mmCIF file of C-alpha atoms in Angstrom:
data_model
loop_
_atom_site.group_PDB
_atom_site.id
_atom_site.type_symbol
_atom_site.label_atom_id
_atom_site.label_comp_id
_atom_site.label_asym_id
_atom_site.label_seq_id
_atom_site.Cartn_x
_atom_site.Cartn_y
_atom_site.Cartn_z
ATOM 1 C CA MET A 1 0.000 0.000 0.000
ATOM 2 C CA ARG A 2 1.174 3.504 -0.755
ATOM 3 C CA ARG A 3 1.167 5.947 2.128
ATOM 4 C CA THR A 4 2.412 9.460 2.732
ATOM 5 C CA LEU A 5 4.084 10.552 5.973
ATOM 6 C CA SER A 6 4.840 14.188 6.718
ATOM 7 C CA ALA A 7 7.335 14.835 9.510
ATOM 8 C CA LEU A 8 8.375 18.093 11.149
ATOM 9 C CA CYS A 9 11.971 17.585 12.306
ATOM 10 C CA LYS A 10 14.632 19.554 14.105
ATOM 11 C CA ASN A 11 17.507 20.433 11.791
ATOM 12 C CA GLU A 12 19.944 17.980 13.274
ATOM 13 C CA PRO A 13 22.350 15.762 11.363
ATOM 14 C CA GLY A 14 21.352 12.152 11.029
ATOM 15 C CA VAL A 15 17.546 12.433 10.970
ATOM 16 C CA LEU A 16 17.322 11.784 7.247
ATOM 17 C CA ALA A 17 19.705 8.832 7.461
ATOM 18 C CA GLN A 18 17.735 7.292 10.352
ATOM 19 C CA MET A 19 14.485 7.702 8.435
ATOM 20 C CA ALA A 20 15.829 6.049 5.323
ATOM 21 C CA GLN A 21 17.443 3.225 7.293
ATOM 22 C CA GLU A 22 14.268 2.489 9.213
ATOM 23 C CA CYS A 23 12.285 2.161 5.978
ATOM 24 C CA GLY A 24 14.890 -0.271 4.665
ATOM 25 C CA LYS A 25 14.727 -2.326 7.866
ATOM 26 C CA TYR A 26 10.998 -2.991 7.376
ATOM 27 C CA ASP A 27 11.249 -3.458 3.631
ATOM 28 C CA ALA A 28 9.223 -0.310 2.958
ATOM 29 C CA ASN A 29 10.204 1.161 -0.389
ATOM 30 C CA ILE A 30 10.682 4.950 -0.508
ATOM 31 C CA LEU A 31 8.880 6.185 -3.637
ATOM 32 C CA SER A 32 9.785 9.805 -3.116
ATOM 33 C CA LEU A 33 11.189 12.062 -0.440
ATOM 34 C CA ALA A 34 11.126 15.834 -0.247
ATOM 35 C CA ALA A 35 13.016 17.568 2.549
ATOM 36 C CA GLY A 36 12.915 21.342 2.684
ATOM 37 C CA GLU A 37 12.889 24.334 4.993
ATOM 38 C CA THR A 38 9.796 25.549 6.841
ATOM 39 C CA GLU A 39 8.740 28.887 8.305
ATOM 40 C CA ASN A 40 11.102 28.114 11.217
ATOM 41 C CA PRO A 41 14.824 28.019 10.250
ATOM 42 C CA GLU A 42 15.507 25.361 12.889
ATOM 43 C CA VAL A 43 12.852 23.012 11.578
ATOM 44 C CA SER A 44 12.513 21.069 8.307
ATOM 45 C CA ARG A 45 9.571 19.247 6.868
ATOM 46 C CA ILE A 46 10.188 15.849 5.295
ATOM 47 C CA VAL A 47 7.456 14.326 3.151
ATOM 48 C CA LEU A 48 7.912 10.638 2.504
ATOM 49 C CA ARG A 49 5.913 8.516 0.039
ATOM 50 C CA ILE A 50 6.313 4.862 0.949
ATOM 51 C CA ASP A 51 5.149 1.627 -0.582
ATOM 52 C CA GLY A 52 5.007 -1.406 1.654
ATOM 53 C CA ASP A 53 3.128 -3.607 4.009
ATOM 54 C CA ASP A 54 0.633 -1.648 6.146
ATOM 55 C CA ALA A 55 1.947 -3.078 9.400
ATOM 56 C CA ALA A 56 5.526 -2.276 8.359
ATOM 57 C CA ILE A 57 4.672 1.353 7.628
ATOM 58 C CA ASP A 58 2.912 1.570 11.006
ATOM 59 C CA LYS A 59 6.165 0.407 12.624
ATOM 60 C CA VAL A 60 8.206 2.990 10.693
ATOM 61 C CA GLU A 61 5.762 5.689 11.768
ATOM 62 C CA ARG A 62 5.879 4.665 15.439
ATOM 63 C CA TYR A 63 9.671 4.553 15.396
ATOM 64 C CA LEU A 64 9.926 8.011 13.817
ATOM 65 C CA ASP A 65 7.416 9.374 16.335
ATOM 66 C CA SER A 66 9.630 8.100 19.162
ATOM 67 C CA LEU A 67 12.697 10.063 17.974
ATOM 68 C CA ASP A 68 13.589 13.255 19.873
ATOM 69 C CA GLU A 69 14.407 15.040 16.621
ATOM 70 C CA ILE A 70 10.904 14.530 15.263
ATOM 71 C CA ILE A 71 8.463 17.161 16.490
ATOM 72 C CA GLN A 72 5.330 15.891 14.783
ATOM 73 C CA ILE A 73 4.431 13.164 12.330
ATOM 74 C CA ASP A 74 1.224 12.998 10.287
ATOM 75 C CA ASP A 75 -0.051 10.061 8.304
ATOM 76 C CA LEU A 76 -1.624 11.879 5.405
ATOM 77 C CA SER A 77 -3.430 8.930 3.906
ATOM 78 C CA ARG A 78 -5.817 9.417 6.831
ATOM 79 C CA LYS A 79 -6.209 13.159 6.668
ATOM 80 C CA ASP A 80 -7.442 15.863 4.413
ATOM 81 C CA PHE A 81 -4.530 17.513 2.675
ATOM 82 C CA VAL A 82 -3.513 19.370 -0.473
ATOM 83 C CA ASP A 83 -0.737 17.573 -2.363
ATOM 84 C CA ARG A 84 1.459 18.981 -5.056
ATOM 85 C CA GLU A 85 4.474 17.807 -6.986
ATOM 86 C CA LEU A 86 6.834 19.642 -9.293
ATOM 87 C CA VAL A 87 8.240 18.031 -12.422
ATOM 88 C CA MET A 88 10.633 19.211 -15.122
ATOM 89 C CA VAL A 89 10.635 17.244 -18.374
ATOM 90 C CA LYS A 90 12.978 17.601 -21.346
ATOM 91 C CA VAL A 91 11.210 16.163 -24.379
ATOM 92 C CA ALA A 92 12.457 15.551 -27.911
ATOM 93 C CA MET A 93 11.031 17.969 -30.479
ATOM 94 C CA ASP A 94 11.194 18.223 -34.237
ATOM 95 C CA ARG A 95 9.616 20.944 -36.325
ATOM 96 C CA GLU A 96 6.474 19.004 -37.287
ATOM 97 C CA GLN A 97 5.622 18.170 -33.688
ATOM 98 C CA THR A 98 6.063 21.627 -32.159
ATOM 99 C CA GLY A 99 2.392 22.530 -32.543
ATOM 100 C CA GLN A 100 1.162 19.296 -30.966
ATOM 101 C CA LEU A 101 3.533 19.650 -28.043
ATOM 102 C CA MET A 102 2.527 23.260 -27.444
ATOM 103 C CA GLN A 103 -1.129 22.189 -27.315
ATOM 104 C CA ILE A 104 -0.336 19.568 -24.697
ATOM 105 C CA PHE A 105 1.572 22.152 -22.625
ATOM 106 C CA GLU A 106 -1.399 24.513 -22.861
ATOM 107 C CA VAL A 107 -3.930 21.904 -21.769
ATOM 108 C CA PHE A 108 -1.822 21.007 -18.737
ATOM 109 C CA ARG A 109 -0.773 24.616 -18.144
ATOM 110 C CA ALA A 110 2.877 23.558 -18.204
ATOM 111 C CA ASN A 111 5.471 26.344 -18.560
ATOM 112 C CA VAL A 112 8.315 26.187 -21.053
ATOM 113 C CA VAL A 113 11.556 26.813 -19.142
ATOM 114 C CA GLY A 114 14.133 25.973 -21.828
ATOM 115 C CA MET A 115 14.563 25.195 -25.481
ATOM 116 C CA GLY A 116 17.413 23.574 -27.410
ATOM 117 C CA GLN A 117 17.882 22.596 -31.061
ATOM 118 C CA LYS A 118 16.221 19.220 -30.577
ATOM 119 C CA THR A 119 14.459 19.435 -27.214
ATOM 120 C CA ILE A 120 12.099 21.554 -25.200
ATOM 121 C CA THR A 121 11.959 21.645 -21.385
ATOM 122 C CA VAL A 122 8.776 22.316 -19.421
ATOM 123 C CA GLU A 123 7.814 22.507 -15.765
ATOM 124 C CA LEU A 124 4.480 21.619 -14.206
ATOM 125 C CA SER A 125 3.234 21.647 -10.652
ATOM 126 C CA GLY A 126 0.060 19.791 -9.826
ATOM 127 C CA ASP A 127 -1.369 16.838 -8.002
ATOM 128 C CA GLN A 128 -0.158 13.321 -8.795
ATOM 129 C CA GLU A 129 -2.779 12.692 -11.499
ATOM 130 C CA ARG A 130 -1.947 15.854 -13.379
ATOM 131 C CA VAL A 131 1.826 15.253 -13.233
ATOM 132 C CA ASP A 132 1.414 11.599 -14.257
ATOM 133 C CA GLY A 133 -1.003 12.687 -16.997
ATOM 134 C CA LEU A 134 1.487 15.081 -18.581
ATOM 135 C CA ILE A 135 4.247 12.477 -18.453
ATOM 136 C CA GLN A 136 2.013 9.880 -20.142
ATOM 137 C CA MET A 137 1.216 12.352 -22.915
ATOM 138 C CA LEU A 138 4.898 13.150 -23.500
ATOM 139 C CA ILE A 139 6.265 9.579 -23.506
ATOM 140 C CA PRO A 140 5.414 8.974 -27.211
ATOM 141 C CA TYR A 141 7.491 12.046 -28.202
ATOM 142 C CA GLY A 142 10.554 10.793 -26.329
ATOM 143 C CA ILE A 143 11.437 11.990 -22.819
ATOM 144 C CA LYS A 144 15.158 12.827 -22.767
ATOM 145 C CA SER A 145 15.466 13.764 -19.129
ATOM 146 C CA MET A 146 13.114 14.226 -16.193
ATOM 147 C CA CYS A 147 13.303 15.357 -12.569
ATOM 148 C CA ARG A 148 10.436 15.105 -10.044
ATOM 149 C CA SER A 149 10.453 16.806 -6.661
ATOM 150 C CA GLY A 150 8.467 14.187 -4.785
ATOM 151 C CA MET A 151 5.131 15.063 -3.231
ATOM 152 C CA ILE A 152 4.758 17.974 -0.839
ATOM 153 C CA VAL A 153 1.662 18.443 1.311
ATOM 154 C CA LEU A 154 -0.165 20.873 3.589
ATOM 155 C CA LYS A 155 -3.317 20.261 5.589
ATOM 156 C CA ARG A 156 -6.502 21.796 4.228
ATOM 157 C CA GLY A 157 -8.309 24.465 6.229
ATOM 158 C CA ASP A 158 -6.899 26.795 8.867
ATOM 159 C CA GLU A 159 -5.099 24.301 11.046
ATOM 160 C CA MET B 1 29.796 26.962 0.690
ATOM 161 C CA ARG B 2 26.455 25.880 -0.755
ATOM 162 C CA ARG B 3 26.586 23.319 -3.523
ATOM 163 C CA THR B 4 24.077 21.227 -5.438
ATOM 164 C CA LEU B 5 24.672 17.590 -6.369
ATOM 165 C CA SER B 6 22.357 15.730 -8.724
ATOM 166 C CA ALA B 7 22.631 11.937 -8.674
ATOM 167 C CA LEU B 8 21.011 9.337 -10.913
ATOM 168 C CA CYS B 9 20.626 6.201 -8.777
ATOM 169 C CA LYS B 10 19.356 2.692 -9.170
ATOM 170 C CA ASN B 11 16.168 2.147 -7.152
ATOM 171 C CA GLU B 12 17.787 0.018 -4.499
ATOM 172 C CA PRO B 13 17.167 0.214 -0.763
ATOM 173 C CA GLY B 14 19.817 1.976 1.265
ATOM 174 C CA VAL B 15 21.107 4.537 -1.251
ATOM 175 C CA LEU B 16 19.343 7.436 0.436
ATOM 176 C CA ALA B 17 20.536 6.347 3.879
ATOM 177 C CA GLN B 18 24.146 6.038 2.665
ATOM 178 C CA MET B 19 23.994 9.487 1.100
ATOM 179 C CA ALA B 20 22.657 11.119 4.222
ATOM 180 C CA GLN B 21 25.143 9.303 6.450
ATOM 181 C CA GLU B 22 28.109 10.290 4.297
ATOM 182 C CA CYS B 23 27.116 13.956 4.496
ATOM 183 C CA GLY B 24 26.932 13.676 8.284
ATOM 184 C CA LYS B 25 30.370 12.033 8.440
ATOM 185 C CA TYR B 26 31.984 15.048 6.781
ATOM 186 C CA ASP B 27 29.889 17.592 8.659
ATOM 187 C CA ALA B 28 28.170 18.708 5.473
ATOM 188 C CA ASN B 29 24.699 20.020 6.285
ATOM 189 C CA ILE B 30 21.859 18.903 3.980
ATOM 190 C CA LEU B 31 19.812 22.022 3.180
ATOM 191 C CA SER B 32 17.312 20.213 1.022
ATOM 192 C CA LEU B 33 16.856 16.876 -0.675
ATOM 193 C CA ALA B 34 14.439 15.910 -3.415
ATOM 194 C CA ALA B 35 14.229 12.286 -4.483
ATOM 195 C CA GLY B 36 11.789 11.383 -7.227
ATOM 196 C CA GLU B 37 11.166 9.108 -10.169
ATOM 197 C CA THR B 38 12.702 9.642 -13.608
ATOM 198 C CA GLU B 39 11.742 8.576 -17.130
ATOM 199 C CA ASN B 40 13.129 5.129 -16.217
ATOM 200 C CA PRO B 41 11.126 3.297 -13.516
ATOM 201 C CA GLU B 42 14.273 1.603 -12.234
ATOM 202 C CA VAL B 43 16.137 4.863 -11.738
ATOM 203 C CA SER B 44 15.578 7.813 -9.381
ATOM 204 C CA ARG B 45 17.131 11.247 -9.392
ATOM 205 C CA ILE B 46 18.217 12.690 -6.058
ATOM 206 C CA VAL B 47 19.023 16.394 -5.880
ATOM 207 C CA LEU B 48 20.963 17.386 -2.794
ATOM 208 C CA ARG B 49 21.674 20.951 -1.638
ATOM 209 C CA ILE B 50 24.555 20.882 0.821
ATOM 210 C CA ASP B 51 26.270 23.504 2.924
ATOM 211 C CA GLY B 52 29.775 22.727 4.113
ATOM 212 C CA ASP B 53 33.481 22.882 3.625
ATOM 213 C CA ASP B 54 34.436 22.645 -0.068
ATOM 214 C CA ALA B 55 36.894 19.805 0.530
ATOM 215 C CA ALA B 56 34.282 17.936 2.548
ATOM 216 C CA ILE B 57 31.700 18.178 -0.215
ATOM 217 C CA ASP B 58 34.343 16.972 -2.705
ATOM 218 C CA LYS B 59 34.836 13.899 -0.496
ATOM 219 C CA VAL B 60 31.066 13.260 -0.331
ATOM 220 C CA GLU B 61 30.877 13.556 -4.107
ATOM 221 C CA ARG B 62 33.787 11.149 -4.692
ATOM 222 C CA TYR B 63 32.319 8.644 -2.258
ATOM 223 C CA LEU B 64 28.903 8.756 -3.923
ATOM 224 C CA ASP B 65 30.522 8.414 -7.337
ATOM 225 C CA SER B 66 32.245 5.223 -6.142
ATOM 226 C CA LEU B 67 28.958 3.504 -5.202
ATOM 227 C CA ASP B 68 27.601 0.847 -7.566
ATOM 228 C CA GLU B 69 24.050 2.134 -7.100
ATOM 229 C CA ILE B 70 24.958 5.580 -8.406
ATOM 230 C CA ILE B 71 24.895 5.796 -12.184
ATOM 231 C CA GLN B 72 25.947 9.403 -12.588
ATOM 232 C CA ILE B 73 26.664 12.350 -10.348
ATOM 233 C CA ASP B 74 26.790 15.996 -11.426
ATOM 234 C CA ASP B 75 28.080 18.910 -9.427
ATOM 235 C CA LEU B 76 25.682 21.574 -10.597
ATOM 236 C CA SER B 77 27.473 24.526 -9.094
ATOM 237 C CA ARG B 78 29.902 24.008 -11.970
ATOM 238 C CA LYS B 79 27.407 23.498 -14.769
ATOM 239 C CA ASP B 80 24.672 25.281 -16.563
ATOM 240 C CA PHE B 81 21.313 24.142 -15.285
ATOM 241 C CA VAL B 82 17.715 25.214 -14.779
ATOM 242 C CA ASP B 83 16.688 25.053 -11.128
ATOM 243 C CA ARG B 84 13.179 25.109 -9.742
ATOM 244 C CA GLU B 85 11.598 24.663 -6.369
ATOM 245 C CA LEU B 86 7.979 24.248 -5.333
ATOM 246 C CA VAL B 87 6.600 25.815 -2.178
ATOM 247 C CA MET B 88 3.173 25.804 -0.524
ATOM 248 C CA VAL B 89 2.508 28.501 2.063
ATOM 249 C CA LYS B 90 -0.491 28.906 4.354
ATOM 250 C CA VAL B 91 -0.661 32.527 5.403
ATOM 251 C CA ALA B 92 -2.928 34.294 7.921
ATOM 252 C CA MET B 93 -5.574 36.477 6.309
ATOM 253 C CA ASP B 94 -8.131 38.916 7.650
ATOM 254 C CA ARG B 95 -10.650 40.814 5.557
ATOM 255 C CA GLU B 96 -8.671 44.066 5.311
ATOM 256 C CA GLN B 97 -5.548 42.342 4.036
ATOM 257 C CA THR B 98 -7.135 40.188 1.350
ATOM 258 C CA GLY B 99 -6.528 42.762 -1.386
ATOM 259 C CA GLN B 100 -2.871 43.242 -0.495
ATOM 260 C CA LEU B 101 -2.254 39.500 -0.375
ATOM 261 C CA MET B 102 -3.951 38.962 -3.725
ATOM 262 C CA GLN B 103 -1.680 41.601 -5.266
ATOM 263 C CA ILE B 104 1.414 39.850 -3.937
ATOM 264 C CA PHE B 105 0.166 36.525 -5.343
ATOM 265 C CA GLU B 106 -0.423 38.177 -8.712
ATOM 266 C CA VAL B 107 3.052 39.741 -8.868
ATOM 267 C CA PHE B 108 4.691 36.397 -8.081
ATOM 268 C CA ARG B 109 2.160 34.461 -10.169
ATOM 269 C CA ALA B 110 1.410 32.229 -7.174
ATOM 270 C CA ASN B 111 -1.751 30.074 -7.373
ATOM 271 C CA VAL B 112 -4.293 29.907 -4.581
ATOM 272 C CA VAL B 113 -4.839 26.220 -3.739
ATOM 273 C CA GLY B 114 -6.932 26.537 -0.579
ATOM 274 C CA MET B 115 -8.825 28.957 1.596
ATOM 275 C CA GLY B 116 -10.053 28.730 5.178
ATOM 276 C CA GLN B 117 -11.820 31.176 7.517
ATOM 277 C CA LYS B 118 -8.560 32.745 8.659
ATOM 278 C CA THR B 119 -5.934 31.547 6.184
ATOM 279 C CA ILE B 120 -5.190 31.264 2.496
ATOM 280 C CA THR B 121 -2.852 28.690 0.938
ATOM 281 C CA VAL B 122 -0.825 29.347 -2.229
ATOM 282 C CA GLU B 123 1.653 27.414 -4.309
ATOM 283 C CA LEU B 124 4.553 28.806 -6.327
ATOM 284 C CA SER B 125 7.223 27.175 -8.433
ATOM 285 C CA GLY B 126 10.248 29.197 -9.387
ATOM 286 C CA ASP B 127 13.972 29.572 -8.903
ATOM 287 C CA GLN B 128 15.374 30.106 -5.412
ATOM 288 C CA GLU B 129 15.185 33.909 -5.579
ATOM 289 C CA ARG B 130 11.533 33.918 -6.556
ATOM 290 C CA VAL B 131 10.540 31.401 -3.889
ATOM 291 C CA ASP B 132 12.556 33.225 -1.214
ATOM 292 C CA GLY B 133 11.105 36.536 -2.434
ATOM 293 C CA LEU B 134 7.500 35.395 -1.981
ATOM 294 C CA ILE B 135 8.256 34.024 1.487
ATOM 295 C CA GLN B 136 9.888 37.309 2.548
ATOM 296 C CA MET B 137 6.809 39.215 1.372
ATOM 297 C CA LEU B 138 4.444 36.923 3.296
ATOM 298 C CA ILE B 139 6.312 36.810 6.626
ATOM 299 C CA PRO B 140 4.787 40.108 7.900
ATOM 300 C CA TYR B 141 1.275 38.677 7.407
ATOM 301 C CA GLY B 142 2.054 35.573 9.468
ATOM 302 C CA ILE B 143 3.043 32.259 7.868
ATOM 303 C CA LYS B 144 1.033 29.508 9.563
ATOM 304 C CA SER B 145 2.506 26.546 7.732
ATOM 305 C CA MET B 146 4.945 26.005 4.876
ATOM 306 C CA CYS B 147 6.315 23.109 2.849
ATOM 307 C CA ARG B 148 9.185 23.357 0.323
ATOM 308 C CA SER B 149 10.083 20.600 -2.114
ATOM 309 C CA GLY B 150 13.819 21.234 -2.200
ATOM 310 C CA MET B 151 15.512 22.226 -5.448
ATOM 311 C CA ILE B 152 15.147 20.144 -8.601
ATOM 312 C CA VAL B 153 17.384 20.652 -11.618
ATOM 313 C CA LEU B 154 17.833 19.769 -15.289
ATOM 314 C CA LYS B 155 20.752 20.665 -17.544
ATOM 315 C CA ARG B 156 20.128 23.422 -20.040
ATOM 316 C CA GLY B 157 20.240 22.665 -23.772
ATOM 317 C CA ASP B 158 19.725 19.347 -25.516
ATOM 318 C CA GLU B 159 22.063 17.184 -23.461
#
């Protein structure tokens, strides 16, 4: 089962390594991980997408919750949250296909961020379906290079 | 010094943990980390922003390059690349300030993704300066919650 954990952590060395190790120990596969700053310079937020046995992920979550460096951990598969992911894709382009590609970018509201002689690079931020949708549309043209940020999340509402 | 490493890795357990541990060993502080899928389902791209001694980061880079799981590593402080980061910010809002906030969102081309009774949530993707710029503008209003993806990168041009 795929689940998403969001952890607020103190900026101390070793937290990321412990997290990754613990997932390995229980055979939970890390699909994506995004670690970035928060509104507090001493605190980071790490969003982890994991695939694995439900009981195993529960164990990972309990272990992380027990660490002093972890301030709060939320299991987002059980809560209401807004998710977003950022992707950059470099796709092959020849003259005949430019129009088709531009139409795809318009439909998905993807922004062109670079252009070469034989490729065009776009960025898109959206939920998982939208990001996956764009990628599926571009595969037939030939994806030359791609970078995804991993999912980031915030709770809905005022909380 | 702040540097950015981009690594193409085989999807094998333990790579992320090794990376994080190695940074800790040389006292190199991980500022952000984004690990996500690529065009190849067996390969992930990990983008690492590190702050530390130049010689220390060189050692981390050489060590990572020596691992079997790592297919390619690029030191992006030395190359031409497009960088982007995604941020979601939940900011306090009262009725009088709505207009001002909306103007800021328009200037930065940030998208509203959620609204509560007392807060509004926006997303923005852009380079570091743009993301930092939006955050600086929103701090006086009161940032309630924030999540950053960490930097993602692709080389410029066709390569």
